[in-house]
Coordinates of C-alpha atoms in Angstrom, one line a residue:
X180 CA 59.2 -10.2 102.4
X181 CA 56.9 -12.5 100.6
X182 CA 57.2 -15.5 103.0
X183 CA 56.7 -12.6 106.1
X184 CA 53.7 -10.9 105.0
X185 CA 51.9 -12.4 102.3
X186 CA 52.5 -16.1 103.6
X187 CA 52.9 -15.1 107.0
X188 CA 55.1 -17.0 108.7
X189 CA 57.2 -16.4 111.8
X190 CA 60.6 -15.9 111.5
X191 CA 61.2 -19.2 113.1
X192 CA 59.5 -20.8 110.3
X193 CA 61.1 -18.8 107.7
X194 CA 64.6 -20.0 109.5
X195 CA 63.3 -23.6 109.9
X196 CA 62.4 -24.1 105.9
X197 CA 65.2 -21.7 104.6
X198 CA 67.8 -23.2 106.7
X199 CA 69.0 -20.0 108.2
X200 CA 69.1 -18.3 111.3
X201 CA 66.4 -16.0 112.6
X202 CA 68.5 -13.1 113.0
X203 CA 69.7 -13.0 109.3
X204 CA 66.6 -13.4 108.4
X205 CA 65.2 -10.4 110.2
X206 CA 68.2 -8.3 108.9
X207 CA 67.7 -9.1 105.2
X208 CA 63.5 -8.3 105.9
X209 CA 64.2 -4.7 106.9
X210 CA 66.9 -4.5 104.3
X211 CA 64.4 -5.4 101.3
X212 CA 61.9 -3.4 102.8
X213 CA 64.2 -0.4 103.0
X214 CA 64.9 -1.1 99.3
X215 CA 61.7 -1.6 98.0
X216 CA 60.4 1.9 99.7
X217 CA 63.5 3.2 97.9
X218 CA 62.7 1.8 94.6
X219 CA 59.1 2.9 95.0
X220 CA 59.4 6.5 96.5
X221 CA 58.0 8.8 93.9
X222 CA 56.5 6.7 91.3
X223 CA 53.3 6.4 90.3
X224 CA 51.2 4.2 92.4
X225 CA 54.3 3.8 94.7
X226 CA 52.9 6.2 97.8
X227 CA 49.8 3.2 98.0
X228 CA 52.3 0.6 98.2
X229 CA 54.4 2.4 100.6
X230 CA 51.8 3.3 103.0
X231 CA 50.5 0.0 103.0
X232 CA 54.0 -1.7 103.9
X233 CA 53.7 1.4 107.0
X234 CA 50.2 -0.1 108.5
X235 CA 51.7 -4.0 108.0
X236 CA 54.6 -2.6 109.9
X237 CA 52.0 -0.6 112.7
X238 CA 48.4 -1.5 112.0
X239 CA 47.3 1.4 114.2
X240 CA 49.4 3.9 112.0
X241 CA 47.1 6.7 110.2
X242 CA 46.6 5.8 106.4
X243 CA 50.1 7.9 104.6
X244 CA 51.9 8.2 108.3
X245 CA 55.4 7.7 107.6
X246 CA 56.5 5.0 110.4
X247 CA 60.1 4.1 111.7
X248 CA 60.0 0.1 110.8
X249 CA 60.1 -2.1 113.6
X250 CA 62.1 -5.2 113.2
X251 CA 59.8 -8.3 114.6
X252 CA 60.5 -10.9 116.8

């Protein structure tokens, strides 16, 4: 998640310097996002984070519109 959004690499980079394929790598993205909207849902401060993971996901999503994930190529 960090290497995705915060450093933003491609998924090819992130394969070429972790040494894994880009499909795994897009699998175990959603996955910790899943898990960290899990982890967050309902505490305090949590709905910011949350809706802010949404507009990374769809920048044209309305600010606290809950968003089906897309998985990126």
């Amino acid at each position: 998640v960090r290497m995705k959004y915060l450093e933003e690499l491609s998924y090819e980079e992130m394969a070429e310097l972790l040494g894994k394929e880009k499909g795994a790598l897009k699998v175990a993205t959603f996955r910790a996002i899943r898990e960290l909207r899990a982890a967050l849902r309902g505490k305090k401060g949590g709905e910011n984070f949350y809706s802010a993971i949404e507009r990374i996901e769809d920048p044209s999503a309305p600010l606290g519109m809950t968003v089906k994930p897309k998985i990126q190529s």
